[in-house]
CSV table of C-alpha atoms in Angstrom, one decimal:
chain,number,residue,atom,x,y,z
A,1,MET,CA,0.0,-0.1,-0.2
A,2,LYS,CA,3.1,2.5,0.9
A,3,LEU,CA,4.2,1.5,-3.1
A,4,PHE,CA,1.0,2.4,-4.4
A,5,GLU,CA,0.9,5.6,-2.3
A,6,ARG,CA,3.8,7.3,-4.0
A,7,PRO,CA,3.7,10.2,-6.2
A,8,ASN,CA,5.4,8.8,-9.1
A,9,CYS,CA,4.0,4.8,-8.9
A,10,LEU,CA,1.4,4.4,-12.1
A,11,LEU,CA,-1.1,2.5,-9.8
A,12,ASN,CA,-1.6,5.6,-7.5
A,13,ARG,CA,-5.1,6.5,-6.8
A,14,ARG,CA,-4.0,10.2,-8.4
A,15,ASN,CA,-2.2,8.3,-11.7
A,16,ARG,CA,-4.9,5.4,-12.2
A,17,VAL,CA,-6.8,7.5,-15.2
A,18,GLN,CA,-3.9,8.9,-16.5
A,19,LEU,CA,-2.0,5.2,-17.0
A,20,PHE,CA,-5.6,4.0,-18.3
A,21,THR,CA,-5.8,6.5,-20.8
A,22,THR,CA,-2.2,6.3,-21.8
A,23,LEU,CA,-3.1,2.5,-22.7
A,24,LEU,CA,-5.9,3.1,-24.6
A,25,MET,CA,-3.9,5.6,-27.1
A,26,ASN,CA,-1.0,3.0,-27.4
A,27,LEU,CA,-3.5,0.6,-29.0
A,28,ILE,CA,-3.0,2.7,-32.6
A,29,SER,CA,1.0,2.6,-31.5
A,30,VAL,CA,0.9,-1.2,-31.4
A,31,SER,CA,-1.6,-1.3,-34.7
A,32,HIS,CA,1.4,1.3,-36.4
A,33,GLY,CA,4.0,-1.0,-35.3
A,34,ILE,CA,2.4,-4.1,-36.4
A,35,GLY,CA,2.2,-2.3,-39.8
A,36,VAL,CA,6.0,-1.6,-39.9
A,37,GLY,CA,6.8,-4.7,-38.6
A,38,TRP,CA,4.7,-6.9,-40.8
A,39,LEU,CA,6.2,-5.4,-44.1
A,40,SER,CA,9.6,-7.1,-43.9
A,41,PRO,CA,8.2,-10.9,-43.9
A,42,THR,CA,5.9,-9.8,-46.6
A,43,LEU,CA,8.1,-8.4,-48.9
A,44,ARG,CA,10.0,-11.2,-49.3
A,45,LYS,CA,7.0,-13.1,-50.0
A,46,LEU,CA,6.2,-10.6,-52.8
A,47,GLN,CA,9.3,-11.0,-54.5
A,48,THR,CA,8.8,-14.5,-55.1
A,49,PRO,CA,7.0,-16.5,-57.9
A,50,LEU,CA,4.7,-17.8,-54.5
A,51,SER,CA,3.6,-14.1,-53.8
A,52,PRO,CA,0.1,-14.1,-52.4
A,53,LEU,CA,-1.0,-11.4,-54.3
A,54,SER,CA,-1.4,-11.1,-58.6
A,55,PHE,CA,1.8,-9.8,-59.1
A,56,GLU,CA,5.6,-9.8,-58.0
A,57,LEU,CA,7.6,-6.7,-56.6
A,58,VAL,CA,11.3,-6.2,-58.6
A,59,VAL,CA,13.7,-4.2,-56.5
A,60,SER,CA,12.7,-0.3,-57.5
A,61,GLU,CA,9.0,-1.4,-56.5
A,62,VAL,CA,10.1,-2.5,-53.3
A,63,SER,CA,11.9,0.8,-52.5
A,64,TRP,CA,9.0,3.0,-53.0
A,65,VAL,CA,6.7,0.4,-51.0
A,66,GLY,CA,8.8,1.3,-47.8
A,67,SER,CA,9.8,4.6,-48.6
A,68,MET,CA,6.1,5.8,-49.1
A,69,LEU,CA,6.1,6.0,-45.7
A,70,GLY,CA,8.3,8.7,-45.0
A,71,ILE,CA,6.8,10.8,-47.7
A,72,GLY,CA,3.3,9.8,-45.6
A,73,SER,CA,5.0,10.8,-42.2
A,74,MET,CA,6.0,14.1,-43.4
A,75,THR,CA,2.5,14.7,-44.3
A,76,GLY,CA,1.1,13.5,-41.2
A,77,ASN,CA,3.6,15.7,-38.9
A,78,ILE,CA,2.6,18.7,-40.9
A,79,LEU,CA,-1.2,18.0,-41.0
A,80,VAL,CA,-1.5,17.4,-37.7
A,81,GLY,CA,0.7,20.0,-36.5
A,82,SER,CA,-1.4,22.4,-38.3
A,83,ILE,CA,-4.8,21.7,-36.9
A,84,LEU,CA,-3.6,20.5,-33.4
A,85,GLY,CA,-4.2,23.7,-31.9
A,86,ARG,CA,-7.4,24.3,-33.8
A,87,ILE,CA,-9.2,21.2,-33.4
A,88,GLY,CA,-7.8,20.1,-29.8
A,89,SER,CA,-5.9,16.4,-29.5
A,90,LYS,CA,-8.9,14.3,-28.9
A,91,TRP,CA,-10.1,15.1,-32.5
A,92,CYS,CA,-6.4,14.5,-34.0
A,93,LEU,CA,-6.5,11.2,-32.0
A,94,LEU,CA,-9.7,10.2,-33.2
A,95,LEU,CA,-8.4,11.3,-37.2
A,96,ILE,CA,-5.2,9.1,-37.3
A,97,ALA,CA,-7.2,5.8,-37.1
A,98,ILE,CA,-9.1,6.5,-40.1
A,99,PRO,CA,-5.8,6.4,-42.5
A,100,HIS,CA,-4.3,3.6,-41.0
A,101,SER,CA,-7.8,1.7,-41.0
A,102,CYS,CA,-7.7,2.5,-45.0
A,103,PHE,CA,-4.0,1.2,-45.2
A,104,TRP,CA,-5.0,-2.4,-44.2
A,105,PHE,CA,-8.4,-2.4,-46.2
A,106,LEU,CA,-5.7,-1.7,-49.5
A,107,VAL,CA,-3.4,-4.2,-48.1
A,108,TYR,CA,-6.4,-7.0,-48.7
A,109,PHE,CA,-7.9,-5.6,-51.6
A,110,ALA,CA,-4.3,-4.8,-53.3
A,111,ASN,CA,-4.0,-6.0,-56.9
A,112,SER,CA,-1.5,-3.9,-57.9
A,113,VAL,CA,1.5,-2.3,-56.7
A,114,GLU,CA,-0.2,1.3,-56.3
A,115,PHE,CA,-2.5,-0.3,-53.5
A,116,LEU,CA,0.5,-1.0,-51.5
A,117,TYR,CA,2.3,2.9,-52.4
A,118,VAL,CA,-1.0,4.0,-51.2
A,119,GLY,CA,-1.5,1.9,-48.5
A,120,ARG,CA,2.1,2.9,-47.0
A,121,LEU,CA,1.5,6.5,-47.7
A,122,LEU,CA,-1.3,6.1,-45.0
A,123,ALA,CA,0.1,4.3,-42.7
A,124,GLY,CA,3.0,7.2,-42.7
A,125,ILE,CA,-0.1,9.6,-42.2
A,126,THR,CA,-1.1,7.7,-39.1
A,127,GLY,CA,2.5,7.5,-37.9
A,128,GLY,CA,3.7,11.1,-38.3
A,129,GLY,CA,0.5,12.4,-36.8
A,130,MET,CA,0.8,9.8,-34.0
A,131,TYR,CA,4.4,11.3,-33.1
A,132,ILE,CA,3.3,15.0,-32.9
A,133,VAL,CA,-0.3,14.8,-30.8
A,134,HIS,CA,1.0,11.8,-28.8
A,135,PRO,CA,3.6,13.3,-26.6
A,136,ILE,CA,1.9,16.8,-26.6
A,137,PHE,CA,-1.5,15.1,-25.3
A,138,LEU,CA,0.5,13.3,-22.9
A,139,SER,CA,2.8,16.0,-21.4
A,140,GLU,CA,-0.7,17.8,-21.0
A,141,ILE,CA,-2.7,15.2,-18.7
A,142,ALA,CA,0.2,13.6,-16.8
A,143,ASP,CA,2.1,14.4,-13.6
A,144,ALA,CA,5.4,15.7,-14.1
A,145,ASN,CA,6.9,12.9,-12.3
A,146,ILE,CA,5.2,10.0,-14.4
A,147,ARG,CA,5.6,12.2,-18.1
A,148,GLY,CA,8.7,10.5,-19.0
A,149,THR,CA,7.3,7.0,-18.5
A,150,PHE,CA,4.2,7.4,-20.7
A,151,SER,CA,6.0,9.1,-22.7
A,152,ALA,CA,8.6,6.0,-23.2
A,153,MET,CA,5.5,3.8,-23.5
A,154,VAL,CA,4.8,5.0,-27.4
A,155,MET,CA,8.3,3.9,-28.5
A,156,LEU,CA,7.7,0.6,-26.2
A,157,SER,CA,4.3,0.1,-27.7
A,158,VAL,CA,5.3,0.6,-31.6
A,159,ASN,CA,8.5,-1.8,-30.7
A,160,VAL,CA,5.9,-4.1,-29.1
A,161,GLY,CA,4.0,-4.0,-32.5
A,162,VAL,CA,6.5,-4.5,-34.6
A,163,LEU,CA,7.7,-7.9,-33.2
A,164,VAL,CA,3.8,-8.9,-33.3
A,165,GLY,CA,3.9,-8.0,-37.3
A,166,TYR,CA,7.1,-9.7,-37.8
A,167,ILE,CA,5.2,-12.8,-36.4
A,168,MET,CA,2.0,-12.5,-38.0
A,169,GLY,CA,3.9,-11.8,-41.6
A,170,THR,CA,5.6,-14.7,-40.9
A,171,HIS,CA,3.3,-17.5,-39.8
A,172,LEU,CA,-0.5,-16.0,-40.9
A,173,ALA,CA,-2.0,-15.7,-44.5
A,174,TYR,CA,-1.6,-12.6,-46.3
A,175,HIS,CA,-5.4,-12.0,-46.9
A,176,LEU,CA,-6.0,-12.9,-42.8
A,177,ILE,CA,-3.4,-10.5,-40.9
A,178,PRO,CA,-5.3,-7.4,-42.0
A,179,TRP,CA,-8.7,-8.5,-40.8
A,180,LEU,CA,-7.1,-9.5,-37.8
A,181,VAL,CA,-5.2,-6.4,-37.2
A,182,LEU,CA,-8.4,-3.8,-38.1
A,183,ILE,CA,-9.3,-4.9,-34.7
A,184,CYS,CA,-6.8,-2.4,-33.1
A,185,PRO,CA,-7.7,1.2,-34.9
A,186,LEU,CA,-11.5,0.1,-34.4
A,187,SER,CA,-11.0,-0.3,-30.6
A,188,TYR,CA,-9.1,2.6,-30.5
A,189,PHE,CA,-11.6,4.8,-32.2
A,190,ILE,CA,-14.1,3.6,-30.0
A,191,CYS,CA,-12.2,4.0,-27.0
A,192,VAL,CA,-11.1,7.5,-27.6
A,193,LEU,CA,-14.5,8.8,-28.9
A,194,LEU,CA,-15.7,7.0,-25.4
A,195,PHE,CA,-13.5,7.4,-22.6
A,196,ILE,CA,-10.8,10.2,-23.4
A,197,LYS,CA,-11.7,13.8,-22.7
A,198,GLU,CA,-9.7,16.8,-24.0
A,199,SER,CA,-7.3,17.8,-22.4
A,200,PRO,CA,-7.7,20.8,-19.9
A,201,MET,CA,-5.2,23.0,-21.5
A,202,HIS,CA,-6.5,22.9,-25.0
A,203,LEU,CA,-10.1,23.9,-23.1
A,204,ILE,CA,-8.7,26.8,-21.0
A,205,ARG,CA,-7.2,28.1,-24.1
A,206,ASN,CA,-10.4,27.8,-25.7
A,207,GLY,CA,-12.1,29.7,-23.0
A,208,ASP,CA,-14.2,26.7,-21.4
A,209,PHE,CA,-13.4,26.8,-18.3
A,210,LYS,CA,-16.0,24.4,-17.1
A,211,SER,CA,-14.9,21.7,-19.1
A,212,ALA,CA,-11.4,22.3,-18.8
A,213,GLU,CA,-12.4,21.6,-14.5
A,214,GLN,CA,-13.9,18.7,-15.4
A,215,SER,CA,-11.5,17.3,-17.5
A,216,PHE,CA,-8.5,18.0,-14.9
A,217,ARG,CA,-11.0,16.5,-12.2
A,218,HIS,CA,-10.9,13.4,-14.5
A,219,TYR,CA,-7.4,12.7,-15.4
A,220,LYS,CA,-6.3,13.7,-11.3
A,221,ASN,CA,-9.2,11.0,-10.5
A,222,ILE,CA,-10.5,13.6,-8.1
A,223,LYS,CA,-14.0,12.6,-7.1
A,224,ASP,CA,-16.5,14.7,-4.7
A,225,SER,CA,-16.3,12.0,-2.0
A,226,ASP,CA,-12.4,13.2,-1.4
A,227,SER,CA,-12.0,15.2,1.6
A,228,LEU,CA,-12.0,19.3,0.6
A,229,SER,CA,-8.6,19.9,1.7
A,230,ASP,CA,-7.5,17.3,-0.9
A,231,GLN,CA,-10.0,19.1,-3.2
A,232,ASP,CA,-8.8,22.3,-2.6
A,233,LYS,CA,-4.7,21.5,-3.1
A,234,ALA,CA,-5.5,19.4,-6.4
A,235,MET,CA,-7.2,22.2,-7.5
A,236,GLU,CA,-4.7,24.8,-6.8
A,237,GLU,CA,-2.8,23.2,-9.4
A,238,PHE,CA,-6.1,23.7,-11.8
A,239,GLU,CA,-5.8,27.3,-11.2
A,240,LYS,CA,-2.2,28.0,-11.4
A,241,MET,CA,-2.3,26.5,-14.7
A,242,LYS,CA,-5.4,28.5,-15.6
A,243,ILE,CA,-3.6,32.0,-15.0
A,244,ALA,CA,-0.4,30.7,-16.8
A,245,LEU,CA,-2.4,30.2,-20.1
A,246,THR,CA,-4.6,32.7,-20.1
A,247,LYS,CA,-1.9,35.7,-18.9
A,248,GLY,CA,1.8,34.3,-19.1
A,249,GLU,CA,1.2,34.6,-22.8
A,250,GLU,CA,0.4,38.4,-23.3
A,251,PHE,CA,4.1,39.1,-21.6
A,252,GLN,CA,5.8,36.7,-23.9
A,253,ASP,CA,7.7,38.0,-26.4
A,254,LYS,CA,6.6,37.1,-30.0
A,255,ILE,CA,9.3,34.3,-31.8
A,256,THR,CA,11.2,36.2,-34.7
A,257,PRO,CA,13.4,35.3,-37.4
A,258,LYS,CA,16.4,36.7,-35.2
A,259,ASP,CA,15.3,34.3,-32.6
A,260,PHE,CA,16.5,31.5,-35.2
A,261,VAL,CA,19.7,32.8,-35.5
A,262,SER,CA,20.8,33.8,-31.8
A,263,PRO,CA,24.0,32.1,-30.1
A,264,ALA,CA,21.8,29.7,-28.4
A,265,ALA,CA,20.1,28.8,-31.4
A,266,LEU,CA,23.5,28.5,-33.9
A,267,ARG,CA,24.8,26.2,-31.2
A,268,ALA,CA,21.8,24.0,-30.9
A,269,TYR,CA,21.5,23.3,-34.9
A,270,GLY,CA,24.6,21.4,-35.2
A,271,PRO,CA,23.9,18.9,-32.3
A,272,ALA,CA,20.3,18.7,-33.4
A,273,PHE,CA,21.6,18.1,-37.1
A,274,VAL,CA,23.9,15.2,-36.0
A,275,ILE,CA,21.3,13.6,-34.1
A,276,LEU,CA,18.9,13.5,-36.9
A,277,ILE,CA,21.7,12.2,-39.3
A,278,ALA,CA,22.7,9.6,-36.8
A,279,ASN,CA,19.2,8.5,-36.1
A,280,GLN,CA,18.4,7.6,-39.7
A,281,PHE,CA,21.5,7.1,-41.8
A,282,SER,CA,22.6,4.6,-39.0
A,283,GLY,CA,20.2,2.4,-40.8
A,284,LEU,CA,18.3,1.7,-36.9
A,285,PHE,CA,14.5,2.1,-38.6
A,286,THR,CA,15.3,1.3,-42.6
A,287,MET,CA,16.4,-2.3,-41.3
A,288,VAL,CA,13.4,-3.0,-38.9
A,289,ASN,CA,11.1,-2.5,-42.4
A,290,TYR,CA,14.0,-4.6,-44.2
A,291,MET,CA,15.1,-7.3,-41.9
A,292,SER,CA,14.3,-10.2,-43.4
A,293,ASP,CA,15.9,-9.2,-46.5
A,294,ILE,CA,19.2,-8.5,-44.8
A,295,PHE,CA,19.3,-12.1,-42.8
A,296,ALA,CA,18.8,-13.6,-46.2
A,297,GLN,CA,21.8,-11.7,-48.0
A,298,SER,CA,24.5,-12.2,-44.9
A,299,GLY,CA,25.3,-15.7,-45.6
A,300,SER,CA,23.8,-17.3,-42.6
A,301,THR,CA,21.9,-20.8,-43.1
A,302,MET,CA,19.3,-19.5,-40.5
A,303,ASP,CA,15.8,-19.1,-40.9
A,304,PRO,CA,15.6,-15.4,-41.7
A,305,ASN,CA,12.3,-14.9,-40.5
A,306,PHE,CA,13.0,-16.5,-37.3
A,307,CYS,CA,16.1,-14.1,-37.0
A,308,THR,CA,13.6,-11.2,-37.5
A,309,ILE,CA,11.2,-12.2,-35.1
A,310,ILE,CA,14.5,-12.5,-32.6
A,311,ILE,CA,15.5,-8.8,-33.4
A,312,GLY,CA,12.1,-7.5,-32.7
A,313,ALA,CA,12.2,-9.2,-29.1
A,314,VAL,CA,15.9,-7.4,-28.7
A,315,GLN,CA,14.1,-3.9,-30.3
A,316,ILE,CA,11.9,-4.2,-26.9
A,317,LEU,CA,14.7,-5.3,-24.3
A,318,GLY,CA,16.5,-2.1,-25.7
A,319,THR,CA,13.4,0.2,-25.4
A,320,TYR,CA,12.6,-0.7,-22.0
A,321,VAL,CA,16.5,-0.6,-20.7
A,322,THR,CA,16.3,3.3,-22.1
A,323,THR,CA,13.4,3.9,-19.8
A,324,LEU,CA,15.4,2.7,-17.0
A,325,LEU,CA,18.4,4.8,-17.3
A,326,CYS,CA,18.0,7.7,-19.3
A,327,ASP,CA,17.4,10.0,-16.0
A,328,VAL,CA,20.1,7.8,-14.5
A,329,CYS,CA,23.3,7.4,-16.7
A,330,GLY,CA,22.3,10.7,-18.7
A,331,ARG,CA,21.8,11.1,-22.3
A,332,LYS,CA,25.5,11.8,-23.7
A,333,LEU,CA,26.8,9.0,-22.2
A,334,LEU,CA,24.1,6.6,-23.5
A,335,MET,CA,24.3,8.2,-27.0
A,336,LEU,CA,28.0,7.6,-27.2
A,337,ILE,CA,27.2,4.1,-25.9
A,338,SER,CA,24.8,3.6,-28.6
A,339,THR,CA,26.5,5.1,-31.6
A,340,GLY,CA,30.0,3.7,-30.6
A,341,GLY,CA,28.2,0.2,-30.3
A,342,VAL,CA,26.4,0.5,-33.5
A,343,ALA,CA,29.4,1.6,-35.4
A,344,VAL,CA,31.4,-1.6,-34.2
A,345,SER,CA,28.5,-4.1,-35.1
A,346,LEU,CA,27.4,-2.9,-38.3
A,347,THR,CA,31.4,-3.1,-39.0
A,348,ALA,CA,31.7,-6.7,-37.7
A,349,PHE,CA,28.7,-7.4,-39.7
A,350,GLY,CA,29.8,-6.0,-42.8
A,351,PHE,CA,32.9,-8.2,-42.7
A,352,PHE,CA,31.2,-11.1,-41.9
A,353,THR,CA,29.0,-10.7,-45.2
A,354,HIS,CA,32.2,-10.1,-46.9
A,355,TYR,CA,34.1,-13.3,-46.0
A,356,ALA,CA,30.9,-15.5,-46.2
A,357,GLY,CA,30.6,-14.7,-49.9
A,358,ILE,CA,34.6,-16.2,-50.3
A,359,PHE,CA,34.6,-18.7,-47.5
A,360,ASP,CA,32.1,-21.5,-46.5
A,361,MET,CA,30.8,-19.9,-42.8
A,362,SER,CA,28.1,-22.6,-42.5
A,363,GLU,CA,29.1,-23.3,-39.0
A,364,TRP,CA,29.2,-19.5,-37.9
A,365,SER,CA,25.8,-19.1,-38.8
A,366,TRP,CA,24.7,-17.9,-35.7
A,367,VAL,CA,27.2,-14.5,-36.0
A,368,PRO,CA,24.8,-12.0,-38.2
A,369,LEU,CA,22.0,-12.7,-35.8
A,370,VAL,CA,24.3,-12.1,-32.6
A,371,LEU,CA,26.0,-9.0,-34.2
A,372,MET,CA,22.5,-7.6,-35.6
A,373,SER,CA,21.1,-7.8,-32.0
A,374,PHE,CA,24.3,-6.0,-30.5
A,375,ASP,CA,23.3,-3.5,-33.2
A,376,ILE,CA,19.4,-3.3,-32.6
A,377,PHE,CA,20.0,-3.5,-28.5
A,378,LEU,CA,22.8,-0.6,-28.2
A,379,GLY,CA,20.9,1.7,-31.2
A,380,ASN,CA,17.6,1.3,-29.3
A,381,ILE,CA,18.8,2.4,-25.7
A,382,GLY,CA,20.3,5.8,-26.9
A,383,LEU,CA,20.0,6.7,-30.9
A,384,VAL,CA,16.1,5.6,-31.0
A,385,GLY,CA,15.4,5.5,-27.2
A,386,CYS,CA,16.7,9.1,-26.3
A,387,PHE,CA,16.5,10.6,-29.7
A,388,PHE,CA,13.2,12.8,-29.3
A,389,VAL,CA,14.1,13.9,-25.5
A,390,CYS,CA,17.8,15.0,-27.1
A,391,LEU,CA,16.2,16.5,-29.7
A,392,VAL,CA,13.9,18.5,-27.5
A,393,GLU,CA,16.3,19.6,-25.2
A,394,VAL,CA,19.1,20.7,-27.1
A,395,PHE,CA,17.5,23.4,-28.3
A,396,PRO,CA,16.8,27.3,-26.7
A,397,VAL,CA,13.5,27.8,-24.8
A,398,LYS,CA,12.1,30.1,-27.1
A,399,ILE,CA,12.4,28.7,-30.5
A,400,ARG,CA,12.6,24.8,-28.9
A,401,ALA,CA,8.6,24.1,-29.8
A,402,LYS,CA,8.8,25.3,-33.4
A,403,ALA,CA,12.6,24.1,-34.0
A,404,ALA,CA,11.9,20.6,-32.7
A,405,SER,CA,8.7,20.7,-34.8
A,406,MET,CA,10.7,21.1,-37.9
A,407,ALA,CA,13.2,18.9,-37.0
A,408,ILE,CA,10.7,16.2,-36.5
A,409,VAL,CA,9.6,16.7,-40.4
A,410,VAL,CA,13.0,17.2,-41.4
A,411,CYS,CA,13.9,13.6,-39.7
A,412,SER,CA,10.2,11.8,-41.5
A,413,SER,CA,12.4,13.6,-45.0
A,414,PHE,CA,15.2,11.2,-43.7
A,415,VAL,CA,13.0,8.2,-43.3
A,416,PHE,CA,12.0,8.6,-46.7
A,417,VAL,CA,15.5,8.6,-48.7
A,418,MET,CA,16.9,5.5,-46.4
A,419,LEU,CA,13.9,3.6,-46.9
A,420,ASN,CA,14.1,4.5,-50.6
A,421,ILE,CA,17.7,4.1,-51.4
A,422,PHE,CA,18.7,1.1,-48.9
A,423,PRO,CA,17.3,-1.9,-50.9
A,424,LEU,CA,19.2,-0.1,-54.0
A,425,CYS,CA,22.3,-0.1,-52.1
A,426,LEU,CA,22.0,-3.5,-51.2
A,427,ALA,CA,21.4,-4.3,-54.9
A,428,HIS,CA,24.0,-2.3,-56.5
A,429,TRP,CA,27.0,-2.2,-53.7
A,430,GLY,CA,26.0,-5.5,-51.5
A,431,ILE,CA,25.0,-5.8,-48.1
A,432,SER,CA,29.2,-5.6,-46.7
A,433,ALA,CA,29.1,-2.0,-48.6
A,434,THR,CA,26.2,-0.8,-47.4
A,435,MET,CA,27.0,-1.8,-43.6
A,436,TRP,CA,30.3,-0.3,-43.6
A,437,ALA,CA,28.5,3.4,-44.6
A,438,CYS,CA,26.1,2.8,-42.0
A,439,ALA,CA,28.6,2.2,-39.8
A,440,GLY,CA,31.3,5.2,-41.0
A,441,ILE,CA,28.0,7.5,-40.6
A,442,THR,CA,27.6,6.4,-37.2
A,443,GLY,CA,31.1,6.4,-36.1
A,444,PHE,CA,31.3,10.0,-37.5
A,445,ALA,CA,27.9,10.9,-34.8
A,446,PHE,CA,30.2,9.4,-32.3
A,447,VAL,CA,33.3,11.5,-32.2
A,448,PHE,CA,30.9,14.5,-32.6
A,449,PHE,CA,29.1,13.5,-29.7
A,450,PHE,CA,31.7,13.0,-27.8
A,451,TYR,CA,33.7,16.4,-28.3
A,452,PHE,CA,30.0,18.5,-28.6
A,453,LEU,CA,27.1,17.1,-27.6
A,454,ARG,CA,26.2,18.9,-24.4
A,455,GLU,CA,24.5,16.5,-21.1
A,456,THR,CA,21.1,17.8,-20.3
A,457,LYS,CA,20.0,15.6,-17.7
A,458,GLY,CA,18.6,17.2,-15.2
A,459,LYS,CA,18.3,20.7,-17.3
A,460,SER,CA,14.8,22.9,-16.6
A,461,MET,CA,12.5,23.2,-19.6
A,462,LEU,CA,12.9,27.3,-18.9
A,463,GLU,CA,17.1,27.0,-19.5
A,464,ASP,CA,18.5,27.7,-22.9
């Protein structure tokens, strides 16, 4: 009982509604992850004469099926970012379920590659919108001492979905999967509609103070049966929020173009850009989409789909470790371990695939799985797990929101580029050179972070 009474316990009475809301929201995160992971084993099937569809894919088509997710992600970032302040988080949460549901209908009825192009575009719109609205909504409803845990649940849920997608794509029939997965976005839509209220901050900004108070009491689990002292203490927080949102903005300076070229802003652009480059051009997210093809070309005799499933489990473990260590070890140390480990792992993976084409390495077929497991695990504890928190904290306070939003759009453009060129690089350069190229970029990031990345653990969000 003492454990449950701690303010940072997720099952504390004050936090239970927030936890329930976070779990409901992450139904779409799991479903999005399934869509990402499902593609890896499915692409291998679609490139063979045994394709479950009436057509086979060639390499150029594979690159576009993969990369349309990046274009959709950019679209989702911009679309949701532009309407979030006007219509509120709840409506945005509802809207992102629609393109994802359409994606699975297109997968089922696909009779040409264009169906898959449009489907992946729609899946990307959901993902891009989700990465904008989820962190903002959670920051507005969650207590400060558990906000980080709730935010980490988004990527953890996506990675759980990726693993489920790997398993479903490997063991279930192509035309059965869409109908099973559609349960997630439809359940999510109904749950958001019935159980999730608009955030109190958005309602205050719109001047609806009565509904804002009801929303605040709902998310803080304040009941009329509570003692008056407990209610008054909790509602003090609401009054402070209302004052800050209604009067604080009058005294804030408008953001001007000069703010984006201030010394603090200019110092932030270098680390932010390298974080973006390392996050995508290390190949971590791209390899999740093409993992089965990578193992098929690695020289290993192990089943590529089995190896892919193992990688999905390792990815979940890496994300979970980040939630434990990020506020203990600090961001810089995790980023250094992550970039250094990824560079070494990919270099070794490249050497194995190189020599597997020359010598008989069948007795060492387990090596690619071990090396890729190290790559994905170490990548997730820093480059993936600390990505959003580092990107936000590196910018000065005045331009932080706008600069971070623009950086996420740039990141989505890099997603498109990597998903498009990665299968072409595998086809033209070979797997060894492709891995070495990713290792070289990540090695550069390691050196840059060692000298120029500032530690931001414990940094106040009011500091530059």
